[in-house]
Amino acid sequence: MHATHTGRDRGPRNGVDTPTLFATLDAVRSQPDLATFQFRVSNRWVKGTNSRSRIESFTGAGGQHEHKRAYEYDADHPAVLVGGDDGPTPVEFLLHGLAACITAGVANIAAARGVTLTEVTSRIEGDIDLRGILGLSDEVRNGYQRIRATFDIKGDAPAEKLREIVEQSRARSAVFDVLSNGVPVEVAVNAV
Amino acid sequence: MHATHTGRDRGPRNGVDTPTLFATLDAVRSQPDLATFQFRVSNRWVKGTNSRSRIESFTGAGGQHEHKRAYEYDADHPAVLVGGDDGPTPVEFLLHGLAACITAGVANIAAARGVTLTEVTSRIEGDIDLRGILGLSDEVRNGYQRIRATFDIKGDAPAEKLREIVEQSRARSAVFDVLSNGVPVEVAVNAV
């Protein structure tokens, strides 16, 4: 998720409604509690390592919002890890979130700077040593050891300006921040 | 992603093929480089803040693997943030990954400990102050400020044992580790 207000260009561009985006920024600037959001997901175990999440509503801008439709996503472990492979692995969804977050910001920032984009693609890779989660080594962490993202961007601006747009998006990316810096996560359990 | 080998119960349970899971653990124990995995996602900008990721293959256990099918997921910003709402937000996918990772581990660990589960559900909430990504405050981080997960678990074991299973899953969860502790993320750009 991403936006910017530097170098304002007033027309819609890249499918981004820039005038409304700037109006939203002004509204939040004058009433900061509009910026308080809560996103949420509910999940249900299906079988084996397969579970299904539902994404439906969120709170923010002073109210409750329903997504245009409810989304359901399966996740699973792959066969080589003795799962049913009835969905991507949970860790692959982190990479999707990173790609999508930086890409959304790129579109917003390019529009705000008057740059028309023709193509933005990315590849995200995450390296992980499964001895961590398998409990086979106390020296190996459970999660990714590193993540690499490579963006290819094309548009009607010099290469240097296009690179700056991606860099600004990275610098304001919610997912990049969470993955890079971590966040306090509390886990509570009701057992009956 | 998750597994454990404490308190081995030899039969399949919860849809988990426990004998094969234990055999896999033994194989990795004797040949640790089998544990080296790389997961990957490719993404393409669609329009506005909407992009689409493709999840298809990964490397690990000494080879390249294709998922049973290729998965494609859209992400977008919601209307209230001037997006098209043609998918969940990128940050919601992080919550899905967390729910799915801990739940998969719960199923594996319960099977290994001889516990039959009847229901596992969870709700994950993430609080975020959008003044960070909107560039309206330098004191507000871009990402979630906190994440709360609540699990409800039912099965043929005392509540205390069920709680321990969730706790063990949390302690060995790849996604919990990444979200809690962060990971080095490199972003490279090709602009043409």
XYZ file of C-alpha atoms in Angstrom:
384
model
C 0.000 0.000 0.000
C 1.411 3.196 -1.025
C 0.953 6.768 -2.025
C 2.938 9.924 -2.344
C 2.303 13.573 -2.889
C 5.599 14.880 -4.221
C 5.691 16.543 -7.628
C 1.940 16.644 -8.130
C 0.602 16.007 -11.576
C -3.139 16.599 -11.566
C -4.500 14.265 -14.208
C -5.366 10.589 -13.761
C -2.571 8.368 -15.104
C -1.598 4.669 -15.017
C -5.152 3.893 -13.945
C -4.553 5.951 -10.801
C -7.133 8.615 -9.991
C -4.520 11.134 -8.918
C -6.909 14.008 -8.079
C -8.827 11.785 -5.657
C -5.561 10.421 -4.279
C -4.378 13.965 -3.486
C -7.767 14.843 -1.971
C -7.498 11.749 0.243
C -4.033 12.807 1.381
C -5.353 16.258 2.259
C -8.275 14.759 4.192
C -5.981 12.518 6.250
C -3.580 15.387 6.836
C -6.368 17.434 8.418
C -7.907 14.497 10.308
C -5.117 12.031 11.202
C -7.365 9.459 12.910
C -8.741 8.595 9.467
C -5.385 6.852 8.956
C -6.064 4.218 11.635
C -6.764 0.913 9.866
C -7.185 -2.672 10.928
C -6.924 -5.494 8.404
C -8.051 -9.014 9.256
C -8.173 -12.554 8.003
C -10.009 -15.615 9.306
C -8.663 -19.095 8.667
C -9.972 -22.639 8.979
C -7.997 -25.869 8.943
C -9.135 -28.140 6.081
C -7.026 -31.319 6.335
C -3.377 -32.223 6.820
C -1.343 -29.054 6.317
C -4.065 -27.451 4.167
C -6.007 -24.479 5.506
C -8.169 -21.781 3.945
C -8.270 -18.069 4.751
C -11.113 -15.674 4.146
C -10.540 -11.956 3.581
C -13.691 -9.914 3.676
C -13.700 -6.671 5.607
C -11.446 -4.143 7.263
C -11.735 -1.059 9.425
C -10.343 2.329 8.494
C -11.052 5.928 7.543
C -13.506 6.032 10.428
C -15.625 3.043 9.430
C -15.980 -0.609 8.514
C -15.504 -1.556 4.858
C -16.361 -4.673 2.890
C -14.151 -5.654 -0.002
C -15.954 -5.678 -3.355
C -16.140 -9.421 -2.847
C -14.934 -11.898 -0.207
C -11.689 -13.661 -1.086
C -10.701 -17.193 -0.091
C -7.205 -18.608 -0.422
C -5.851 -22.051 0.332
C -2.346 -22.724 1.541
C -0.632 -26.058 1.994
C 2.750 -27.723 2.229
C 4.131 -29.231 -0.987
C 4.369 -32.978 -1.592
C 8.124 -32.976 -1.016
C 7.361 -31.773 2.524
C 4.638 -34.389 2.940
C 1.789 -31.928 2.289
C -1.065 -32.230 -0.185
C 0.108 -29.261 -2.307
C -3.465 -27.929 -2.395
C -2.204 -24.352 -2.416
C 1.034 -22.407 -2.282
C 3.062 -22.571 0.893
C 2.434 -19.886 3.531
C 5.872 -18.368 2.923
C 5.160 -17.852 -0.781
C 2.279 -15.524 0.114
C 4.796 -13.229 1.839
C 6.620 -12.843 -1.483
C 3.347 -12.075 -3.282
C 2.584 -9.388 -0.690
C 5.991 -7.787 -1.201
C 5.726 -7.717 -4.995
C 2.188 -6.332 -4.917
C 2.935 -3.672 -2.309
C 5.936 -2.199 -4.094
C 4.165 -2.410 -7.474
C 1.067 -0.553 -6.200
C 3.315 2.169 -4.837
C 5.180 2.414 -8.133
C 1.905 3.058 -9.984
C 0.798 5.724 -7.483
C 4.145 7.486 -7.351
C 4.614 7.423 -11.126
C 1.134 8.943 -11.586
C 1.885 11.621 -8.996
C 5.132 12.478 -10.799
C 3.516 12.595 -14.223
C 5.173 9.431 -15.503
C 3.184 7.041 -17.699
C 4.189 3.431 -17.146
C 3.998 0.774 -19.834
C 5.205 -2.277 -17.896
C 6.193 -3.241 -14.361
C 7.207 -6.817 -13.627
C 9.066 -8.326 -10.716
C 10.527 -11.575 -9.483
C 10.859 -12.242 -5.792
C 12.984 -15.049 -4.363
C 13.248 -16.204 -0.775
C 15.993 -18.498 0.505
C 15.180 -20.753 3.415
C 16.982 -23.596 5.168
C 14.276 -25.942 6.397
C 16.447 -27.407 9.141
C 15.003 -24.564 11.239
C 11.334 -25.479 11.039
C 12.163 -29.181 10.983
C 13.835 -28.753 14.369
C 17.091 -30.270 13.075
C 19.371 -27.346 13.936
C 19.213 -24.733 16.664
C 21.518 -22.492 14.659
C 19.225 -22.183 11.656
C 16.340 -19.704 11.855
C 12.808 -20.814 11.008
C 12.112 -18.171 8.386
C 13.708 -16.913 5.198
C 17.395 -16.081 5.479
C 17.143 -13.482 2.745
C 14.690 -12.186 0.159
C 15.667 -10.701 -3.217
C 13.316 -8.649 -5.369
C 14.120 -7.612 -8.935
C 11.900 -5.084 -10.698
C 11.761 -4.330 -14.420
C 10.069 -1.043 -15.142
C 9.292 0.703 -18.439
C 7.706 4.103 -19.008
C 8.029 7.538 -20.583
C 10.782 8.768 -18.272
C 14.564 8.387 -18.186
C 15.876 5.185 -16.577
C 17.151 7.165 -13.593
C 13.709 8.603 -12.856
C 12.088 5.171 -13.188
C 14.622 3.739 -10.733
C 13.848 6.572 -8.300
C 10.147 5.722 -8.463
C 10.830 2.122 -7.436
C 13.194 3.305 -4.706
C 10.589 5.727 -3.326
C 7.997 2.954 -3.380
C 10.321 0.618 -1.478
C 11.000 3.359 1.062
C 7.254 3.754 1.735
C 6.159 0.134 1.397
C 4.195 -1.362 4.289
C 5.167 -4.932 3.384
C 8.838 -4.084 2.842
C 8.865 -2.477 6.292
C 7.222 -5.456 8.004
C 9.451 -8.030 6.287
C 12.640 -6.009 6.822
C 12.064 -4.822 10.358
C 9.570 -7.224 11.888
C 6.531 -6.386 13.978
C 5.284 -7.549 17.390
C 3.059 -10.594 16.858
C 0.893 -11.904 19.716
C -0.600 -15.392 19.556
C -3.483 -16.333 21.869
C -5.081 -19.782 22.095
C -8.541 -20.945 23.124
C -8.495 -24.710 23.639
C -11.655 -26.610 24.475
C 5.612 -24.697 7.064
C 6.229 -26.878 9.922
C 7.046 -30.280 11.266
C 8.206 -31.893 14.443
C 9.463 -35.251 15.557
C 8.879 -35.253 19.288
C 6.644 -37.933 20.796
C 6.325 -40.009 17.649
C 3.012 -41.615 16.927
C 3.426 -43.847 13.906
C 0.047 -43.838 12.208
C -1.277 -41.229 9.777
C -3.591 -38.771 11.563
C -5.281 -35.426 10.815
C -4.625 -36.067 7.126
C -0.896 -36.008 7.896
C 1.153 -38.941 6.608
C 3.216 -39.174 9.767
C 5.394 -42.152 8.727
C 6.515 -40.316 5.585
C 6.982 -37.121 7.594
C 9.337 -38.931 9.983
C 11.175 -40.566 7.085
C 11.648 -37.124 5.516
C 13.067 -35.791 8.772
C 15.519 -38.689 8.927
C 16.567 -38.097 5.311
C 17.264 -34.400 5.935
C 19.081 -35.198 9.163
C 21.526 -37.419 7.271
C 21.821 -35.074 4.257
C 21.359 -31.482 5.463
C 21.691 -29.846 2.025
C 18.285 -31.317 1.160
C 16.913 -28.598 3.478
C 18.035 -25.754 1.190
C 14.926 -24.317 -0.485
C 14.147 -21.309 -2.628
C 10.583 -20.098 -3.081
C 9.688 -17.580 -5.754
C 6.899 -15.458 -7.126
C 6.628 -13.421 -10.323
C 4.378 -10.385 -10.507
C 2.997 -8.172 -13.265
C 1.373 -4.761 -12.895
C -2.184 -4.786 -14.281
C -3.537 -1.237 -13.839
C -3.651 1.387 -11.120
C -2.623 -0.273 -7.862
C -3.681 -3.726 -9.128
C -1.041 -6.355 -9.837
C -1.067 -10.136 -10.257
C 1.407 -12.669 -8.915
C 2.102 -16.129 -10.257
C 3.369 -18.934 -8.030
C 4.505 -21.952 -9.956
C 7.740 -23.633 -8.970
C 10.349 -23.788 -6.247
C 13.724 -25.372 -5.623
C 14.493 -27.695 -2.738
C 15.381 -31.213 -1.621
C 18.034 -31.224 -4.323
C 15.791 -30.362 -7.268
C 13.251 -28.130 -8.964
C 9.582 -28.738 -8.195
C 6.386 -27.600 -9.883
C 3.307 -27.034 -7.763
C 0.397 -29.325 -8.673
C -0.945 -26.306 -10.537
C 0.166 -22.712 -11.093
C -1.535 -20.184 -8.813
C -2.364 -16.573 -9.673
C -3.417 -13.970 -7.139
C -4.435 -10.367 -7.589
C -3.772 -7.656 -5.040
C -5.014 -4.080 -5.063
C -5.684 -1.099 -2.858
C -9.263 -0.669 -1.622
C -11.594 2.050 -2.901
C -11.172 4.088 0.282
C -7.468 4.316 -0.606
C -8.281 5.198 -4.210
C -7.618 1.698 -5.525
C -9.860 -0.503 -7.655
C -10.324 -3.131 -4.894
C -9.691 -5.888 -7.449
C -8.050 -8.050 -4.788
C -7.082 -7.931 -1.141
C -4.409 -5.477 -0.088
C -0.807 -6.704 -0.029
C -0.702 -6.484 3.771
C -3.699 -8.822 4.127
C -1.727 -11.587 2.415
C 0.813 -11.413 5.250
C -1.961 -12.262 7.719
C -3.086 -15.181 5.542
C 0.484 -16.494 5.494
C 0.710 -16.316 9.279
C -2.595 -18.127 9.858
C -1.771 -20.836 7.328
C 1.775 -21.413 8.601
C 0.832 -21.885 12.233
C -2.190 -24.014 11.283
C -0.109 -26.354 9.098
C 2.326 -26.794 11.967
C -0.497 -27.507 14.386
C -1.730 -30.362 12.167
C 1.755 -31.871 11.826
C 2.625 -31.551 15.495
C -0.716 -32.914 16.658
C -0.315 -35.924 14.354
C 3.213 -36.525 15.628
C 1.961 -36.403 19.213
C -0.953 -38.726 18.579
C -3.630 -36.059 18.935
C -6.638 -36.120 16.606
C -7.901 -32.632 15.817
C -11.519 -31.840 15.069
C -11.305 -28.089 14.418
C -8.692 -25.365 14.137
C -9.769 -21.830 13.329
C -7.984 -18.521 13.716
C -8.498 -14.821 13.350
C -5.575 -12.553 12.587
C -5.706 -8.774 12.950
C -3.108 -6.220 11.948
C -3.150 -2.595 13.110
C -1.642 -0.008 10.818
C -1.505 3.784 10.817
C -1.475 4.818 7.164
C 0.178 8.155 7.890
C 3.414 6.178 7.429
C 2.896 5.055 3.843
C 1.068 8.265 2.985
C 4.194 10.188 3.945
C 2.247 12.341 6.416
C 4.339 11.564 9.497
C 7.976 10.657 9.909
C 7.230 9.164 13.314
C 4.798 6.548 12.043
C 6.241 3.366 10.550
C 5.063 2.172 7.140
C 4.030 -1.312 8.211
C 1.794 -2.897 10.817
C 2.331 -1.664 14.348
C 1.164 -4.951 15.811
C -0.426 -8.221 14.749
C -2.706 -10.333 16.946
C -3.552 -13.959 16.214
C -6.212 -15.904 18.105
C -6.499 -19.661 17.601
C -9.402 -21.902 18.567
C -8.432 -25.545 18.663
C -10.471 -28.668 19.411
C -9.325 -32.269 19.589
C -9.067 -35.423 21.682
C -6.510 -34.065 24.148
C -6.720 -31.927 27.286
C -6.865 -28.173 26.714
C -3.342 -27.778 28.078
C -1.919 -30.211 25.520
C -3.802 -28.501 22.693
C -2.395 -25.145 23.795
C 1.111 -26.630 23.832
C 0.669 -27.821 20.247
C -0.170 -24.289 19.070
C 2.726 -22.896 21.093
C 5.160 -25.405 19.578
C 3.861 -24.541 16.109
C 4.354 -20.830 16.763
C 7.884 -21.512 18.006
C 8.756 -23.321 14.743
C 6.772 -21.208 12.291
C 8.644 -19.753 9.326
C 6.127 -16.935 8.834
C 5.959 -16.068 12.533
C 9.760 -15.803 12.533
C 9.870 -13.572 9.451
C 7.086 -11.268 10.669
C 8.446 -11.062 14.228
C 12.129 -10.736 13.491
C 12.387 -9.418 9.960
C 14.711 -10.623 7.225
C 17.193 -8.853 4.927
C 15.313 -7.791 1.760
C 17.263 -6.596 -1.298
C 15.498 -4.694 -4.078
C 17.155 -4.354 -7.490
C 15.761 -2.386 -10.433
C 16.188 -2.687 -14.186
C 14.836 0.431 -15.876
C 14.759 0.726 -19.640
